[in-house]
Coordinates of C-alpha atoms and ligand atoms in Angstrom, one line a residue:
X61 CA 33.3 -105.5 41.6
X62 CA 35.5 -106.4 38.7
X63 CA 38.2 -103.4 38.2
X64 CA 39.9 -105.3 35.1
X65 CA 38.5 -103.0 32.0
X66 CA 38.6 -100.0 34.1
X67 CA 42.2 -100.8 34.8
X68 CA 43.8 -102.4 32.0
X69 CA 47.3 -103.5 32.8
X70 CA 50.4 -103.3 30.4
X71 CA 53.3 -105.5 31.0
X72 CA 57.1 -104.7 30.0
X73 CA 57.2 -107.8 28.5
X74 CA 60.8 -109.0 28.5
X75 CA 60.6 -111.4 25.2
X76 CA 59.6 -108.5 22.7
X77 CA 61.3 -105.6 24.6
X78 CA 58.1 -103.3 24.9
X79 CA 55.3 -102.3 27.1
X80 CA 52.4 -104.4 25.9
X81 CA 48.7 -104.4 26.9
X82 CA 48.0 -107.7 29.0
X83 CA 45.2 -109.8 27.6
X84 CA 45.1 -112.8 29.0
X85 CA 44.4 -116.1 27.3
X86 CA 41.5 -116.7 28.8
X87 CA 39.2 -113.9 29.9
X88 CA 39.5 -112.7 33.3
X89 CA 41.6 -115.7 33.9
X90 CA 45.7 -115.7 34.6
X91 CA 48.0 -118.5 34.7
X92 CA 51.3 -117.5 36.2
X93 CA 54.8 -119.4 36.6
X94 CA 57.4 -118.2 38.6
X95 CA 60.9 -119.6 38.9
X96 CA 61.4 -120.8 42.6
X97 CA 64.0 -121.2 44.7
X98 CA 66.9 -124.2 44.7
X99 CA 66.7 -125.2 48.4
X100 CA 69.8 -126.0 49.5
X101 CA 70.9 -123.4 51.7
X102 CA 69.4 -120.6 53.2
X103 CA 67.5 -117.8 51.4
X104 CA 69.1 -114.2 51.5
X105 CA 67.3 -111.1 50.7
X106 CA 68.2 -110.8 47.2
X107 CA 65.8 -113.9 46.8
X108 CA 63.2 -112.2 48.6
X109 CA 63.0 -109.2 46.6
X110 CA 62.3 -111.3 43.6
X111 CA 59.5 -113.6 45.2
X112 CA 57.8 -110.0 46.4
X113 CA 58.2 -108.5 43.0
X114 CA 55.9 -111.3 41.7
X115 CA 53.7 -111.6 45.1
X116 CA 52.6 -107.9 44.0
X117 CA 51.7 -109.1 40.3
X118 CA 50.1 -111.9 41.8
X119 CA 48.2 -110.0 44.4
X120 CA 47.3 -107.1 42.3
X121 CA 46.1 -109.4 39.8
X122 CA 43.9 -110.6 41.8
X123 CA 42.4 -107.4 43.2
X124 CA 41.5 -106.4 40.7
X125 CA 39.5 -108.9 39.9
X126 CA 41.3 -111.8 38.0
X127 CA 41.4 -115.5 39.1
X128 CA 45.0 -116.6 39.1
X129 CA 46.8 -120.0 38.8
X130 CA 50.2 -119.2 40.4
X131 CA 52.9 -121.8 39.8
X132 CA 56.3 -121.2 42.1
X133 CA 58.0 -124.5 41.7
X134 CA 61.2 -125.8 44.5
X135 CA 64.1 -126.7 42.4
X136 CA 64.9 -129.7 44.5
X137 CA 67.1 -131.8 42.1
X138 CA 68.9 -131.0 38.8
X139 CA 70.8 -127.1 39.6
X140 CA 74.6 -128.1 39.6
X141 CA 77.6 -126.2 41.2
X142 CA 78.3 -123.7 38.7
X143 CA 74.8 -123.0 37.6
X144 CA 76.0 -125.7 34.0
X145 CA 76.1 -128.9 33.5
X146 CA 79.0 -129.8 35.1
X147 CA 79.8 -130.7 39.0
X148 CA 78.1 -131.4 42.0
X149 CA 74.6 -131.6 42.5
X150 CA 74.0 -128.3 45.0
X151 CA 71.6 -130.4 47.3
X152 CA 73.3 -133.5 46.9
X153 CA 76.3 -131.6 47.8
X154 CA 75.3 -130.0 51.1
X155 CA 73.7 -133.9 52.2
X156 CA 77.0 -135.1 51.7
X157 CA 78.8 -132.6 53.4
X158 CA 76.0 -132.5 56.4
X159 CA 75.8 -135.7 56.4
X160 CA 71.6 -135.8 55.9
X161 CA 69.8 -137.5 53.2
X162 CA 69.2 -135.4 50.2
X163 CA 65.7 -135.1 51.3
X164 CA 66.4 -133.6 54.4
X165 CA 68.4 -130.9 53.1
X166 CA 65.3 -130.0 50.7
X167 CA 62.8 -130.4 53.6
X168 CA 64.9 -127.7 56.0
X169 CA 65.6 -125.3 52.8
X170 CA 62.1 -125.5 52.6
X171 CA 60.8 -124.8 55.5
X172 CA 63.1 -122.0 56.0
X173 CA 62.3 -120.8 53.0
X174 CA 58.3 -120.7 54.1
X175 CA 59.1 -119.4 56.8
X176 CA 61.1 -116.4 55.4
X177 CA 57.6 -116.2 52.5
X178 CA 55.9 -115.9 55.5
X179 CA 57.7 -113.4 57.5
X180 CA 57.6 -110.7 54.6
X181 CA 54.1 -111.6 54.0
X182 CA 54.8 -112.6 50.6
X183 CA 51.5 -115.1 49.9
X184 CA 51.9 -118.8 49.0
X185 CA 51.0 -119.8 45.4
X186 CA 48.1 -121.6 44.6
X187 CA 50.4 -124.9 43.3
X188 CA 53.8 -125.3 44.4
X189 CA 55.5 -128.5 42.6
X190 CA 58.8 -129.9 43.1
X191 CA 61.1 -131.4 40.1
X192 CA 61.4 -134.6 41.8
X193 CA 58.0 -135.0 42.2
X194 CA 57.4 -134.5 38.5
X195 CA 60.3 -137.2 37.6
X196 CA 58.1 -139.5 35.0
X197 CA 57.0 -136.1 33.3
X198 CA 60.4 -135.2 32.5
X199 CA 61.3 -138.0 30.6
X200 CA 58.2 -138.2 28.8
X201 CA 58.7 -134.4 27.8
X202 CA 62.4 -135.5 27.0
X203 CA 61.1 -138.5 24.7
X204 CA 59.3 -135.7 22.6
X205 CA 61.9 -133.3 22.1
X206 CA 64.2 -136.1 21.0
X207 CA 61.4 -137.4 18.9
X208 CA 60.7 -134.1 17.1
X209 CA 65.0 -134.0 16.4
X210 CA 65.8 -131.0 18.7
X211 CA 68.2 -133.4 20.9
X212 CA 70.2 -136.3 20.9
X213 CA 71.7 -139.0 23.6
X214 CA 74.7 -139.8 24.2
X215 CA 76.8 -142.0 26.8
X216 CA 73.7 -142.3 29.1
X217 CA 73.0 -138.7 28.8
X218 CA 70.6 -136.3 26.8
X219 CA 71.8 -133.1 25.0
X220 CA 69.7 -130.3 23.8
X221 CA 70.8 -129.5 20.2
X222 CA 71.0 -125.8 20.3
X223 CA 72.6 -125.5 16.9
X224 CA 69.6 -128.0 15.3
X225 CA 67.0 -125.9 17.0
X226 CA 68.2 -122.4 16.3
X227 CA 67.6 -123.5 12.1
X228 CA 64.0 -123.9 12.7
X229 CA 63.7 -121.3 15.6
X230 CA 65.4 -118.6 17.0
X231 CA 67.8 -119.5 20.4
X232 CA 68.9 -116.0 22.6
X233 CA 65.9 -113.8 21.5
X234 CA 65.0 -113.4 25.2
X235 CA 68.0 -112.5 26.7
X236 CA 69.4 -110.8 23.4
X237 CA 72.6 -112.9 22.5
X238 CA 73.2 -113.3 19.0
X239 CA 73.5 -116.7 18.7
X240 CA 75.2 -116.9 15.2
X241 CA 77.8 -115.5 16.7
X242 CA 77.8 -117.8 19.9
X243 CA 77.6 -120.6 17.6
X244 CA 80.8 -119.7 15.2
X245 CA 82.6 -118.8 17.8
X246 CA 82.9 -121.7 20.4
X247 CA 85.5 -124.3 20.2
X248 CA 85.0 -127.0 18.4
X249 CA 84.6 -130.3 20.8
X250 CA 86.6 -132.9 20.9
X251 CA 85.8 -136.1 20.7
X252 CA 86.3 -137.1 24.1
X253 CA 82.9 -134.7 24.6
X254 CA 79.8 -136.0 25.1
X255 CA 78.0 -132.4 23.6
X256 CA 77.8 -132.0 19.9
X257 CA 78.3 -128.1 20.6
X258 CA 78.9 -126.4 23.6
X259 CA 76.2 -124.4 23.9
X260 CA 74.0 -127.5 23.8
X261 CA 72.8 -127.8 26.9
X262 CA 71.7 -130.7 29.2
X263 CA 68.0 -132.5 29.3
X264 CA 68.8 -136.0 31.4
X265 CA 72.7 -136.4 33.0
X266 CA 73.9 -140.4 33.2
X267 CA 74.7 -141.0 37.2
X268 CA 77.2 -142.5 38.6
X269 CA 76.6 -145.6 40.9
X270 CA 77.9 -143.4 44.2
X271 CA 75.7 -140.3 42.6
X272 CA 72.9 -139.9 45.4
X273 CA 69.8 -138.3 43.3
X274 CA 69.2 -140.9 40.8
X275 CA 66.2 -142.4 38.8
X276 CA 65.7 -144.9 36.1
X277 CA 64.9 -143.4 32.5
X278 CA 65.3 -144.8 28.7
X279 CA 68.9 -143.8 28.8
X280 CA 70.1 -146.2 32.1
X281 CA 70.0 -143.8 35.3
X282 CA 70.1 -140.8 36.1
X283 CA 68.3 -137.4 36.8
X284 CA 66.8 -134.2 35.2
X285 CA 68.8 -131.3 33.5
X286 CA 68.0 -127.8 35.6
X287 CA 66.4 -125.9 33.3
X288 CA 64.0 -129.0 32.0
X289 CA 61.7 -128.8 35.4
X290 CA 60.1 -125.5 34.3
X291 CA 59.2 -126.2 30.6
X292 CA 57.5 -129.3 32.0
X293 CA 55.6 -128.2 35.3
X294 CA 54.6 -124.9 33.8
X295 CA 53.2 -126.6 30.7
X296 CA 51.3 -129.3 33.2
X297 CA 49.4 -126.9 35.0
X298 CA 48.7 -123.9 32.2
X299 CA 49.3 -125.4 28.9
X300 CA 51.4 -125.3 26.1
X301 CA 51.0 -121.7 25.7
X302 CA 50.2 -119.7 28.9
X303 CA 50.4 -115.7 30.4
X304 CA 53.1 -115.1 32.2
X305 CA 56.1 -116.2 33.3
X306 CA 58.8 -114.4 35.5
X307 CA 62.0 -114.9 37.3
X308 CA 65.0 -112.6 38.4
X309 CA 67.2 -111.2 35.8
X310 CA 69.8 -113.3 36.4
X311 CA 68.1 -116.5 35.4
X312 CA 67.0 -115.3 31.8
X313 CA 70.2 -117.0 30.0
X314 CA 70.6 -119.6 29.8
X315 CA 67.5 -121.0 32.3
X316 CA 64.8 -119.2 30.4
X317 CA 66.4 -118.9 27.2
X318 CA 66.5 -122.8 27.4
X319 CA 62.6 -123.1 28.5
X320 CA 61.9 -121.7 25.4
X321 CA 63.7 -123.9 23.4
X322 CA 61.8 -126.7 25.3
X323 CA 58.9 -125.7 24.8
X324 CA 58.9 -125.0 21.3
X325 CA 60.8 -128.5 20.9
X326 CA 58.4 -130.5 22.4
X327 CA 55.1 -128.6 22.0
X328 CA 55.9 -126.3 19.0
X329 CA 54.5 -123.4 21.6
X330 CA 57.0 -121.2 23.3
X331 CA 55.4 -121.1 26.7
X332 CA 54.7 -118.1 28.1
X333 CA 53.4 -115.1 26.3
X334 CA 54.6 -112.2 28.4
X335 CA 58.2 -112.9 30.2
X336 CA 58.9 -110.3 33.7
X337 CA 62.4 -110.0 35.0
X338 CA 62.6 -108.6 38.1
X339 CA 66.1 -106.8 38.5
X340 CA 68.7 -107.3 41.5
X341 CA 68.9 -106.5 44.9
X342 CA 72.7 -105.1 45.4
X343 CA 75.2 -103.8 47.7
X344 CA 77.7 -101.6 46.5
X345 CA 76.5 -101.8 43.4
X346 CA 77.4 -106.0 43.8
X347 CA 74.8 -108.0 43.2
X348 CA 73.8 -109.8 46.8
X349 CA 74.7 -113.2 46.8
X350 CA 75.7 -115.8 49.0
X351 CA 79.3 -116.6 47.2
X352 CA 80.1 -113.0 47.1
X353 CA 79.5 -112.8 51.0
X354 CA 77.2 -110.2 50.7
X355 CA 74.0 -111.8 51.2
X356 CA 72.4 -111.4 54.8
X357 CA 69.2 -114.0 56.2
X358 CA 66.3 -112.4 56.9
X359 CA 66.6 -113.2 60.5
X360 CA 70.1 -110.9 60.7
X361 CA 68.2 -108.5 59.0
X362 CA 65.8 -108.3 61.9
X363 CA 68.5 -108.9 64.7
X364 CA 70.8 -106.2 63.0
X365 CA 73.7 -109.2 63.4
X366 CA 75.7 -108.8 60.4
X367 CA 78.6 -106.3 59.6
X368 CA 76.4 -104.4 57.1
X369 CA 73.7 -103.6 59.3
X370 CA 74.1 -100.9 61.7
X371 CA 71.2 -102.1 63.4
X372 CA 68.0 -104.5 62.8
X373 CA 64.8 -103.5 61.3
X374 CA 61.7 -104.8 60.9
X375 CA 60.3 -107.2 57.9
X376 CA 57.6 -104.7 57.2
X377 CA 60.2 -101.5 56.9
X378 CA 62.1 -104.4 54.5
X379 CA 59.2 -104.7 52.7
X380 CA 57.9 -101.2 52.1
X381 CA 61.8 -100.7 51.0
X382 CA 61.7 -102.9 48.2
X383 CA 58.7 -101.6 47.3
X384 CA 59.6 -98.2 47.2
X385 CA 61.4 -99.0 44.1
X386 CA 59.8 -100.4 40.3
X387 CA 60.9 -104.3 40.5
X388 CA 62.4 -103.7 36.8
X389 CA 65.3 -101.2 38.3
X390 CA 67.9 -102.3 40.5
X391 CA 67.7 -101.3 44.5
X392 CA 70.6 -100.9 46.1
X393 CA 70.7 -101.6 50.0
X394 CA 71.6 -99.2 51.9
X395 CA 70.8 -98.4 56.2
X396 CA 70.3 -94.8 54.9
X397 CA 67.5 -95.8 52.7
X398 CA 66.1 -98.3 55.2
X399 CA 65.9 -95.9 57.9
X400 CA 63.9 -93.9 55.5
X401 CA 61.9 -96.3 53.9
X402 CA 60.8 -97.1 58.2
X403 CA 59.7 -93.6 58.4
X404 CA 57.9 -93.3 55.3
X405 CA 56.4 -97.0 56.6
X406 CA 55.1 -95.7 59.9
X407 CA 53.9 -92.4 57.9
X408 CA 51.8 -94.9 56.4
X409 CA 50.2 -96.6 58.6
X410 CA 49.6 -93.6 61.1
X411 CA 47.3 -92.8 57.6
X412 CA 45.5 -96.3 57.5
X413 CA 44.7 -96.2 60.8
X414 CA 43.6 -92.3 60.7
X415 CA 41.6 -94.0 57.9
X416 CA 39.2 -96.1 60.2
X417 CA 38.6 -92.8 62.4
X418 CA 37.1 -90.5 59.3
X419 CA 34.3 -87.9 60.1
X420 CA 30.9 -88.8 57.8
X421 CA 31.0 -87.7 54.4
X422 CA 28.5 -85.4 52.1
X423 CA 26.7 -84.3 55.3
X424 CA 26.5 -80.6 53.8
X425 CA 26.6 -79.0 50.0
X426 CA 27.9 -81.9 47.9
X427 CA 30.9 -80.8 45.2
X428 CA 31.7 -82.7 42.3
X429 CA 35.2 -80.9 41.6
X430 CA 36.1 -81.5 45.5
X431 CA 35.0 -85.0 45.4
X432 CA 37.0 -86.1 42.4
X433 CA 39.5 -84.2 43.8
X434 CA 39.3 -86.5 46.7
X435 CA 39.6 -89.9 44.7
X436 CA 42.0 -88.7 42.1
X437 CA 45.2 -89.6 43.9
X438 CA 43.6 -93.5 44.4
X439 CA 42.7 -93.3 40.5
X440 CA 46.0 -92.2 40.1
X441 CA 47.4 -95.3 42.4
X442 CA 45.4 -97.6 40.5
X443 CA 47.2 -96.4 36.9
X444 CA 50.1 -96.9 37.8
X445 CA 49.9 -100.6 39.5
X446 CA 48.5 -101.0 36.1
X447 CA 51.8 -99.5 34.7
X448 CA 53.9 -102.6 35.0
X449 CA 53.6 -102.6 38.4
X450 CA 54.9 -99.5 39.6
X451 CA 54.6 -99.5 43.2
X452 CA 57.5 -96.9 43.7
X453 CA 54.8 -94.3 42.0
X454 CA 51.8 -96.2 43.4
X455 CA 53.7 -95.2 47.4
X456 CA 53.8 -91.7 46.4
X457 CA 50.0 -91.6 45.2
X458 CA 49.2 -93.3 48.3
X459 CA 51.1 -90.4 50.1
X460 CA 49.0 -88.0 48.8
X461 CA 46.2 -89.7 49.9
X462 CA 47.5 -89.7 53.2
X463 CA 47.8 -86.4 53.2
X464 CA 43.8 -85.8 52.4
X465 CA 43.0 -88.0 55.0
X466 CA 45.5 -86.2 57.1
X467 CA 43.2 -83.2 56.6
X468 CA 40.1 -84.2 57.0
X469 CA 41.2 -85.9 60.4
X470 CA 42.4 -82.5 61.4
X471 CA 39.2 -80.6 59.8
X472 CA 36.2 -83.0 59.6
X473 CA 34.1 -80.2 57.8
X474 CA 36.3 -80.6 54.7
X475 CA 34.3 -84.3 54.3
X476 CA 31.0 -82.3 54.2
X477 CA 30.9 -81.2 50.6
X478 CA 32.7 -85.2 49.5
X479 CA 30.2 -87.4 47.4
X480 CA 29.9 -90.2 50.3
X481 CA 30.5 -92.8 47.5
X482 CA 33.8 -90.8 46.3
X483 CA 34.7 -91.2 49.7
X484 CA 33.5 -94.6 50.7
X485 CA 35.3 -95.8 46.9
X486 CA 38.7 -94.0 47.9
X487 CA 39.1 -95.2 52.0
X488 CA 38.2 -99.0 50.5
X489 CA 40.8 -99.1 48.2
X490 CA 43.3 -96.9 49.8
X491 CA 43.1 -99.7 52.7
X492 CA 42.8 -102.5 49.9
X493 CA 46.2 -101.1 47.8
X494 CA 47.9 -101.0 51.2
X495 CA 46.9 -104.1 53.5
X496 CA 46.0 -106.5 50.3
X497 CA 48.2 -105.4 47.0
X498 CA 51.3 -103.8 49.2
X499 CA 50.7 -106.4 51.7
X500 CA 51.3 -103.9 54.4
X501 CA 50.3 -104.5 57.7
X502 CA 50.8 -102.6 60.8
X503 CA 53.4 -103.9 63.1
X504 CA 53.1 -101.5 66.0
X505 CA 49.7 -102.9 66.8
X506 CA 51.3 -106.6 67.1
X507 CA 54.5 -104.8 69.2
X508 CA 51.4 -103.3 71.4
X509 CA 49.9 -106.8 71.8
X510 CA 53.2 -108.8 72.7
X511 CA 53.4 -105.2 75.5
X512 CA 50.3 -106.6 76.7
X513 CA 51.2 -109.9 76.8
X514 CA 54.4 -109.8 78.5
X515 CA 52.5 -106.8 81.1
X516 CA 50.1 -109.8 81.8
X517 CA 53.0 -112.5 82.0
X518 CA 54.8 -110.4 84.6
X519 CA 51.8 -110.2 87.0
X520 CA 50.9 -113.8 86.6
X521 CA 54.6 -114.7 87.6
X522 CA 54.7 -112.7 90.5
X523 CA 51.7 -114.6 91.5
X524 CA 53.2 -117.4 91.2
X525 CA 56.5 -116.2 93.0
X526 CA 53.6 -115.3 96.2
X527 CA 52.4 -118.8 95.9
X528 CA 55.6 -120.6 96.3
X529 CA 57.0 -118.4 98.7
X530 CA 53.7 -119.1 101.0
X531 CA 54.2 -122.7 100.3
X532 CA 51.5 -123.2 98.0
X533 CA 52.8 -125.6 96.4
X534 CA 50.1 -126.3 94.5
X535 CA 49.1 -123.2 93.1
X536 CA 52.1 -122.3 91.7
X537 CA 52.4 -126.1 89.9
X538 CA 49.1 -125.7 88.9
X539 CA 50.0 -122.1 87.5
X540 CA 52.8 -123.5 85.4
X541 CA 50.8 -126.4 84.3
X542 CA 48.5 -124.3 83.0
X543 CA 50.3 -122.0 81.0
X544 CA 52.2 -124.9 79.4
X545 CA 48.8 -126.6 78.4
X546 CA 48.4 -123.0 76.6
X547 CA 51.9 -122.9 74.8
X548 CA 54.0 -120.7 77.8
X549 CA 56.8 -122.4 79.4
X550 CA 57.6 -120.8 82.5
X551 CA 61.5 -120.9 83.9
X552 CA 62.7 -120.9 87.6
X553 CA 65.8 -119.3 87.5
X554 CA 69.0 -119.7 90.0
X555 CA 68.3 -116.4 91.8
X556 CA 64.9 -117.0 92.9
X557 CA 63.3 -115.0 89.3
X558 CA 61.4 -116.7 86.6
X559 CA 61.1 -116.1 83.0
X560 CA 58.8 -117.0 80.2
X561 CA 59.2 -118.6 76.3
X562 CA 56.4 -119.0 73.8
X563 CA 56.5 -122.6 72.2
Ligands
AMP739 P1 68.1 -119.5 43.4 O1 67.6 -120.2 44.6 O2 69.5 -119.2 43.4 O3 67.7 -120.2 42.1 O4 67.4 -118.0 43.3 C1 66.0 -117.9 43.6 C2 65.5 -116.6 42.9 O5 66.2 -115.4 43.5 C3 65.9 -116.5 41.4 O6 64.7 -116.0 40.7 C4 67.0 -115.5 41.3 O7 67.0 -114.7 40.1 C5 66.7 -114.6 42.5 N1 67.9 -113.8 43.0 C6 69.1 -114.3 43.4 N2 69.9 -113.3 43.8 C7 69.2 -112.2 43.7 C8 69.5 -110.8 44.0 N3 70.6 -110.4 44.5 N4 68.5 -109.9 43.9 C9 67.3 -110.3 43.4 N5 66.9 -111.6 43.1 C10 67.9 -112.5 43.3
ZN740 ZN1 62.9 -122.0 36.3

């Protein structure tokens, strides 16, 4: 059942500054665009936080009952050294330093970058497109814009014209710079530059014969400005004007502040209608990133290998630690604050699992007070998801669920006087915010499973160790066959021992 009216959601919407009610262009319908990631090197988990900000909008969106389109796009061409218009491609940089084709740098950044997705349980979106793959679109979308005046080519290359624009429309309102100012006081170009104004910003850059990313356009060859991939996919595949768009902090001048011009330059529509920035992940205070040397892999996250971790921890402690806080406020990491966030984790899930073991409900003298009682802290969760978000606040209603539950477990006639479908309402969802708008899951229970296996694996290799020390040849080949059909590689080692690996 459909919890959108009972629920309305309001958004901080970062284009007008204020806490709006969402209404979606199209009933019960979302379409969502979120910047992804430039896949050149490996993610960190400042990136992460950002992508799970957004996989809680997207999965709470859905819980409660809307369909969502949700567009994450790979920045695979186009982002230069510098995050401007000048330098080095950054994938064509690491192919030539590497040695690999450019395409092989964006297929490993990729899959890595999957693969992280997929280790915090952050879920894929329903249409991921890359900006090489949408090439021809680009050009056509740059035709417009020149067509309509907003930009202008020169020496092979195409220029946005910021100061043309910002007569008809209004350039910085997003991210707040006044632009009058911006625009008086620059230097004026000389005329060696190709840019009317430097603020203008690039839509195609002429290539070199030795540059490696190239395509043929109107203008001789070349290849997409950055910030032109995201007016063009998100207007493909949600319109002209769509619902929401998001992206960390950091990208909303100029990258977002130049989809907007885009937009409006080419389709007289601005694009999204509610804008989300999720705020920083930061150590001391520093925002985490890799040039500031301060940006750890997942992987050393869980290893603990890296001189700011005093030991590993697991991707679901990560994960309930980013959401401990509201996406809009900075987190700072901390191991303080991650050894807490894995014992308010494991408080958790002791509570989901007390959850599935709950006596019968409404078995004696039913009372209404008691029963609301019972449900208010899930109402209570659902309000504040539906406050922008707010999964810090959402985690502490959820507590004081657990706490009920914690209760009952302990005194089953407390369930007697519960409205069964009071209770039956508040265990569903209090499982559903956890396991499917958290995205929560219960690692022990996998640790317990790999105990098994490896109990299991031990047995079967002593087995083994019988069989070949009896000369049964046989067996033991046919043991080690066997496991290897099923995906275990068994080791001899020098010292007469064996080991296993999981392909
Ligand atoms: P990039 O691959 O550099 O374009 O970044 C991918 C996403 O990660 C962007 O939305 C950035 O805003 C975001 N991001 C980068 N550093 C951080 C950080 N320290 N904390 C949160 N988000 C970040
Ligand atoms: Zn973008």
């Amino acid at each position: 059942m459909s919890l959108i009216k009972e629920y309305p959601i309001s958004i901080f919407n970062s284009l007008t500054k204020e806490k709006e009610v969402f209404e979606p262009l199209i009933k019960d319908k979302v379409g969502m665009y979120v910047c992804g990631p430039t896949v050149y090197s490996d993610v960190h988990l400042g990136n992460v936080r950002t992508f799970m900000s957004f996989d809680i909008v997207f999965r709470y969106l859905k819980y409660l009952g809307y369909a969502v389109r949700y567009v994450r796009n790979i920045t695979d061409v186009g982002h230069l050294v510098g995050d401007a218009d000048e330098g080095e491609d950054k994938i064509a940089k690491k192919a030539r330093l590497e040695e690999l084709e450019p395409m092989e740098v964006v297929q490993k950044y990729t899959n890595g970058f999957h693969a992280v997705m997929r280790m915090f349980n952050i879920q894929e979106p329903s249409i991921e497109p890359t900006a090489t793959g949408h090439i021809i679109e680009q050009i056509e979308f740059i035709k417009t814009i020149i067509g309509n005046g907003y930009a202008y080519e020169t020496d092979g290359s195409v220029y946005f014209d910021v100061r043309k624009y910002h007569q008809d429309h209004e350039y910085g309102k997003l991210s707040g710079r006044n632009i009058d100012d911006m625009l008086s006081n620059t230097r004026t170009l000389s005329g060696q530059d190709q840019k009317r104004d430097p603020l203008d910003f690039a839509l195609w850059k002429r290539a070199d014969a030795g540059h490696l990313m190239q395509w043929p356009s109107p203008w001789g060859n070349g290849f997409p400005g950055w910030h032109l991939e995201c007016s063009v996919m998100s207007t493909k595949y949600l319109g002209t004007t769509f619902d929401i768009h998001a992206g960390g902090m950091d990208l909303k001048f100029p990258h977002h502040e130049a989809e907007i011009a885009q937009n409006q330059g080419c389709c007289s529509k601005g694009g999204a209608r509610y804008w989300m920035h999720a705020n920083m992940l930061t150590v001391e205070g520093r925002k985490m990133a890799k040039s500031e040397g301060n940006g750890f892999t997942p992987e050393q996250l869980l290893t603990g290998n890296h001189k700011l971790l005093e030991r590993g921890y697991s991707a679901m402690t990560v994960r309930f630690f980013m959401l401990m806080s509201h996406y809009a406020s900075t987190l700072d990491f901390s191991n303080e604050s991650l050894q807490a966030a894995e014992k308010g984790y494991k408080r958790l899930m002791v509570a989901l699992k007390l959850s599935e073991k709950l006596p019968e409900p409404g078995t004696g003298k039913m009372d209404k007070e008691q029963s609301k009682d019972f449900k208010a802290p899930i109402d209570k969760a659902f309000t504040d998801l539906s406050n922008d978000f707010n999964t810090a606040k959402a985690i502490a209603s959820l507590f004081d669920m657990a706490s009920k539950i914690n209760i009952i477990y302990q005194d089953p006639k407390k369930a007697a006087s519960i409205d069964p479908k009071d209770f039956d309402w508040s265990i569903m969802h209090f499982q559903g915010i956890i396991k499917d708008v958290l995205g929560l899951h219960d690692e022990t229970q996998e640790e317990g499973g790999m105990q098994v296996l490896d109990g299991v694996m031990k047995m079967v290799m002593e087995l083994r160790k019988q069989a070949k020390f009896s000369k049964d040849y046989a067996l033991s080949d046919q043991i080690r066959d066997d496991l290897k059909a099923k995906g275990v590689q068994i080791k001899d080692e020098k010292d007469g021992g064996m080991s296993y690996t999981i392909d």
